[in-house]
Amino acid sequence: MKRLLLSVWLLSLSLLSAVAENYPYKSDVLWVTVPNHADWLYKTGEKATVEVQFYKYGIPRDNVTVTYEIGGDMMPVADTKGSITLKNGRGVIPVGTMKEPGFRDCRLKATVDGKTYSHHIKVGFSPEKLHPYTTMPSDFKEFWEKAKAEQKEFPLTYTKEHVEKYSTDKIDCYLVKLQLNKRGQCVYGYLFYPKKEGKFPVVLCPPGAGIKTIKEPLRHKYYAEQGCIRFEFEIHGLNPEMSEEEFKEISNAFNGRENGYLTNGLDSRDNYYMK
């Protein structure tokens, strides 16, 4: 068990840049967007188009008006706006092109049965030619090797508490607390096991961007029910068993516009939050 948790923790360090989710956990609708290049990539000067489909309760909707805004990456200002009406459940949006390497950002909206739904996609133009803004510090390798060596000196410490409310006749759930360093910083996660003997594959589920708690741990219980060990964790040291009100208070206090975690300790490479 100790070896398993150590492997989970080490792997998590390489996965902290998880992609934010485009869809909510529960949604009655589905956007399907299909570019004319299957890999979403184009060479500069090539023109991109995206076919749009909109489904509600699994049924394609016809005569839906989809409005769109298109611009550069992060879209500070949209340079193209328009709308299309889906015919036979489909419509095509001209995304355009770029003369320089980068990304085109396309944001979609549709109002169906009195409710407005949004979607967001990007296509890339010669992204392999993009260059980083920041140069690699000359002593980065030595700095990072030292940091890893210091981390190895701290013994893995964890607690594991059975969570009855998330356990069933087929699976067991445990709340795991991993202490990461001498300062007492830790991460929490829910560990799900099948209730049977044997060896099982492990599914590691890091969080997306932002300070958030673990939502509805049982929504993916089928992993353990089908014979997998699943570990879903957060990375900010916030116990997922706290109430929604407590979580909101902490988030408001330490993740506001003036003190967001991405800038916490930014003036020191040793104290930077993301280290």
Coordinates of C-alpha atoms in Angstrom, one line a residue:
M1 CA 0.0 0.0 0.0
K2 CA 2.8 2.4 0.9
R3 CA 4.5 1.8 -2.4
L4 CA 1.3 2.3 -4.3
L5 CA 0.6 5.7 -2.6
L6 CA 4.2 6.8 -3.2
S7 CA 3.9 6.0 -6.9
V8 CA 0.6 7.9 -7.0
W9 CA 2.1 10.9 -5.4
L10 CA 5.2 10.9 -7.7
L11 CA 3.1 10.6 -10.8
S12 CA 0.9 13.4 -9.7
L13 CA 3.8 15.8 -9.8
S14 CA 4.0 15.4 -13.5
L15 CA 0.3 15.8 -14.1
L16 CA -0.5 19.1 -12.3
S17 CA -1.2 20.9 -15.5
A18 CA -4.5 19.0 -16.0
V19 CA -6.8 20.5 -18.6
A20 CA -10.0 22.2 -17.3
E21 CA -13.2 20.5 -18.3
N22 CA -15.4 21.8 -21.1
Y23 CA -18.5 20.1 -19.9
P24 CA -20.2 20.1 -16.5
Y25 CA -20.5 16.8 -14.7
K26 CA -24.2 16.6 -15.4
S27 CA -25.6 18.1 -18.6
D28 CA -28.6 17.4 -20.7
V29 CA -26.9 18.7 -23.9
L30 CA -23.9 17.7 -26.0
W31 CA -22.0 19.9 -28.4
V32 CA -20.2 18.0 -31.2
T33 CA -17.6 20.1 -33.1
V34 CA -15.7 18.5 -36.0
P35 CA -12.9 20.6 -37.7
N36 CA -12.0 20.0 -41.4
H37 CA -8.6 18.8 -40.1
A38 CA -9.0 15.8 -37.8
D39 CA -6.1 16.8 -35.5
W40 CA -7.3 20.4 -35.1
L41 CA -4.0 21.7 -36.5
Y42 CA -3.3 23.7 -39.6
K43 CA -0.4 25.4 -41.3
T44 CA -0.3 29.2 -41.2
G45 CA -2.4 30.4 -44.2
E46 CA -4.7 27.4 -44.3
K47 CA -8.4 28.1 -43.7
A48 CA -10.2 26.2 -40.9
T49 CA -13.8 25.4 -40.7
V50 CA -15.7 23.6 -37.9
E51 CA -18.9 21.6 -38.3
V52 CA -21.2 22.1 -35.3
Q53 CA -23.9 19.7 -34.0
F54 CA -26.1 20.2 -31.0
Y55 CA -27.8 17.3 -29.1
K56 CA -30.3 17.5 -26.2
Y57 CA -31.1 14.3 -24.4
G58 CA -29.1 12.5 -27.1
I59 CA -31.4 13.8 -29.9
P60 CA -29.9 16.2 -32.6
R61 CA -31.7 19.5 -32.6
D62 CA -32.7 21.2 -35.9
N63 CA -33.2 24.9 -36.7
V64 CA -31.1 25.9 -33.7
T65 CA -29.4 29.3 -34.1
V66 CA -25.8 29.1 -32.9
T67 CA -24.0 32.5 -32.4
Y68 CA -20.2 32.6 -32.5
E69 CA -17.3 34.9 -31.6
I70 CA -13.8 34.2 -33.0
G71 CA -10.5 35.8 -32.1
G72 CA -6.9 35.2 -31.1
D73 CA -5.8 33.0 -28.2
M74 CA -7.6 34.0 -25.0
M75 CA -9.7 36.2 -27.2
P76 CA -9.1 39.7 -25.7
V77 CA -11.2 41.0 -28.6
A78 CA -13.3 39.0 -31.1
D79 CA -12.4 39.9 -34.7
T80 CA -15.2 37.8 -36.2
K81 CA -18.8 37.5 -35.0
G82 CA -21.8 35.8 -36.6
S83 CA -24.5 33.1 -36.4
I84 CA -25.6 30.0 -38.2
T85 CA -28.8 28.0 -38.1
L86 CA -28.4 24.2 -37.9
K87 CA -30.0 22.4 -40.8
N88 CA -30.5 18.6 -40.5
G89 CA -28.8 19.1 -37.1
R90 CA -25.6 20.4 -38.6
G91 CA -23.9 23.7 -39.5
V92 CA -20.5 24.9 -40.5
I93 CA -18.6 27.9 -39.0
P94 CA -15.7 29.5 -40.9
V95 CA -13.0 29.9 -38.3
G96 CA -10.6 31.6 -40.6
T97 CA -6.8 31.5 -40.7
M98 CA -3.6 33.0 -39.2
K99 CA -0.5 34.4 -40.8
E100 CA 1.6 33.8 -37.7
P101 CA 1.8 30.7 -35.5
G102 CA -0.8 30.6 -32.7
F103 CA -4.4 29.6 -31.9
R104 CA -7.8 30.7 -33.0
D105 CA -10.4 30.8 -30.2
C106 CA -14.1 30.1 -31.0
R107 CA -16.9 30.6 -28.5
L108 CA -20.4 29.3 -29.2
K109 CA -23.8 29.9 -27.7
A110 CA -27.2 28.5 -28.4
T111 CA -30.6 29.1 -26.7
V112 CA -32.8 26.0 -26.7
D113 CA -36.1 25.7 -24.8
G114 CA -35.4 29.0 -23.1
K115 CA -32.0 28.1 -21.8
T116 CA -28.6 29.3 -23.1
Y117 CA -25.8 26.9 -23.5
S118 CA -22.1 27.7 -24.3
H119 CA -19.2 25.9 -25.8
H120 CA -15.5 26.7 -26.4
I121 CA -13.0 25.3 -28.9
K122 CA -9.6 26.2 -30.3
V123 CA -7.7 25.3 -33.5
G124 CA -3.9 25.7 -33.9
F125 CA -1.9 27.1 -36.7
S126 CA 1.7 25.8 -36.9
P127 CA 2.0 25.6 -33.1
E128 CA 5.3 23.7 -33.4
K129 CA 6.8 27.0 -34.5
L130 CA 5.8 28.9 -31.3
H131 CA 8.7 29.8 -29.0
P132 CA 8.6 30.2 -25.2
Y133 CA 8.6 33.7 -23.8
T134 CA 10.9 32.7 -20.9
T135 CA 14.4 31.3 -21.4
M136 CA 15.5 28.4 -19.3
P137 CA 17.6 29.6 -16.3
S138 CA 21.2 28.4 -16.5
D139 CA 21.1 26.8 -13.1
F140 CA 17.6 25.3 -13.4
K141 CA 18.7 21.7 -13.5
E142 CA 20.8 22.0 -10.4
F143 CA 18.0 23.9 -8.6
W144 CA 15.4 21.2 -9.5
E145 CA 17.7 18.3 -8.6
K146 CA 18.4 19.8 -5.2
A147 CA 14.6 20.3 -4.7
K148 CA 14.0 16.6 -5.5
A149 CA 16.8 15.4 -3.3
E150 CA 15.3 17.4 -0.4
Q151 CA 11.9 15.9 -1.0
K152 CA 13.3 12.4 -1.0
E153 CA 14.6 13.0 2.5
F154 CA 11.1 13.4 3.8
P155 CA 9.5 10.0 4.6
L156 CA 6.1 9.3 3.0
T157 CA 3.5 9.9 5.7
Y158 CA -0.2 9.3 5.2
T159 CA -3.4 8.4 6.9
K160 CA -6.3 6.3 5.5
E161 CA -9.8 6.5 6.9
H162 CA -12.7 4.4 5.7
V163 CA -15.6 6.5 4.3
E164 CA -18.8 4.6 4.9
K165 CA -21.1 6.9 3.0
Y166 CA -19.1 6.3 -0.3
S167 CA -18.7 2.6 0.2
T168 CA -21.1 0.0 -1.2
D169 CA -21.5 -3.8 -1.2
K170 CA -19.0 -3.9 -4.2
I171 CA -16.5 -1.2 -3.4
D172 CA -14.7 0.4 -0.4
C173 CA -13.8 4.1 -0.2
Y174 CA -11.0 5.6 1.9
L175 CA -10.1 9.2 2.5
V176 CA -6.3 9.5 2.2
K177 CA -4.2 12.3 3.5
L178 CA -0.7 12.5 2.2
Q179 CA 1.8 14.8 4.0
L180 CA 4.3 16.1 1.5
N181 CA 7.0 17.9 3.5
K182 CA 8.3 19.0 6.9
R183 CA 6.1 22.2 6.7
G184 CA 3.0 20.0 7.1
Q185 CA 1.6 20.6 3.6
C186 CA -0.6 17.8 2.4
V187 CA -3.1 16.7 -0.2
Y188 CA -6.3 14.7 0.1
G189 CA -7.9 12.1 -2.1
Y190 CA -10.5 9.5 -2.2
L191 CA -9.2 6.0 -2.8
F192 CA -11.7 3.4 -4.2
Y193 CA -11.0 -0.4 -4.0
P194 CA -13.0 -3.4 -5.4
K195 CA -14.2 -5.6 -2.6
K196 CA -12.4 -8.7 -3.7
E197 CA -9.0 -10.2 -3.6
G198 CA -6.5 -9.8 -6.5
K199 CA -4.3 -7.4 -8.3
F200 CA -5.9 -4.4 -10.1
P201 CA -4.9 -1.6 -12.4
V202 CA -4.7 1.8 -10.9
V203 CA -6.5 4.9 -12.3
L204 CA -5.0 8.2 -11.2
C205 CA -7.3 11.3 -11.4
P206 CA -5.6 14.6 -10.8
P207 CA -7.7 17.8 -10.6
G208 CA -8.2 20.5 -13.2
A209 CA -7.1 24.1 -12.8
G210 CA -8.2 26.2 -9.9
I211 CA -8.9 25.6 -6.2
K212 CA -11.8 23.2 -6.0
T213 CA -13.0 20.4 -3.9
I214 CA -13.7 16.8 -5.1
K215 CA -17.2 16.8 -6.5
E216 CA -19.5 13.8 -6.0
P217 CA -16.9 11.1 -5.5
L218 CA -19.3 8.3 -6.4
R219 CA -19.9 9.6 -9.9
H220 CA -17.1 7.4 -11.1
K221 CA -17.7 4.4 -8.9
Y222 CA -17.9 2.1 -11.9
Y223 CA -14.1 2.1 -12.1
A224 CA -13.9 0.2 -8.8
E225 CA -17.0 -1.8 -9.6
Q226 CA -15.3 -3.1 -12.8
G227 CA -12.0 -4.0 -11.1
C228 CA -9.9 -0.9 -10.9
I229 CA -8.3 1.0 -8.0
R230 CA -9.1 4.6 -8.5
F231 CA -7.4 7.6 -6.7
E232 CA -9.0 11.0 -7.2
F233 CA -7.2 13.8 -5.4
E234 CA -6.9 17.6 -4.8
I235 CA -3.6 19.5 -4.6
H236 CA -4.3 22.4 -2.3
G237 CA -4.6 20.7 1.1
L238 CA -8.3 21.3 1.5
N239 CA -10.2 18.4 3.2
P240 CA -13.0 17.4 0.8
E241 CA -15.1 16.4 3.8
M242 CA -15.5 20.1 4.8
S243 CA -18.8 21.7 4.2
E244 CA -19.5 23.8 1.0
E245 CA -19.7 26.9 3.2
E246 CA -16.3 26.3 4.8
F247 CA -14.7 25.6 1.5
K248 CA -16.2 28.8 0.0
E249 CA -14.9 30.9 2.9
I250 CA -11.3 29.6 2.6
S251 CA -11.4 30.0 -1.2
N252 CA -12.6 33.6 -0.9
A253 CA -9.9 34.4 1.7
F254 CA -6.9 32.9 -0.1
N255 CA -7.8 32.9 -3.8
G256 CA -9.1 36.3 -4.6
R257 CA -8.1 38.6 -7.4
E258 CA -5.4 40.2 -5.3
N259 CA -4.0 37.0 -3.8
G260 CA -4.6 34.2 -6.2
Y261 CA -2.6 31.0 -5.7
L262 CA -0.8 31.4 -9.0
T263 CA 1.0 34.5 -7.8
N264 CA 1.6 33.3 -4.2
G265 CA 5.3 33.5 -3.6
L266 CA 6.1 34.5 -7.2
D267 CA 9.0 36.7 -6.1
S268 CA 10.9 33.7 -4.8
R269 CA 11.7 30.4 -6.7
D270 CA 12.0 28.6 -3.3
N271 CA 8.7 29.9 -1.9
Y272 CA 6.6 29.9 -5.1
Y273 CA 3.3 28.1 -4.5
M274 CA 3.5 25.9 -7.6
K275 CA 6.9 24.6 -6.6

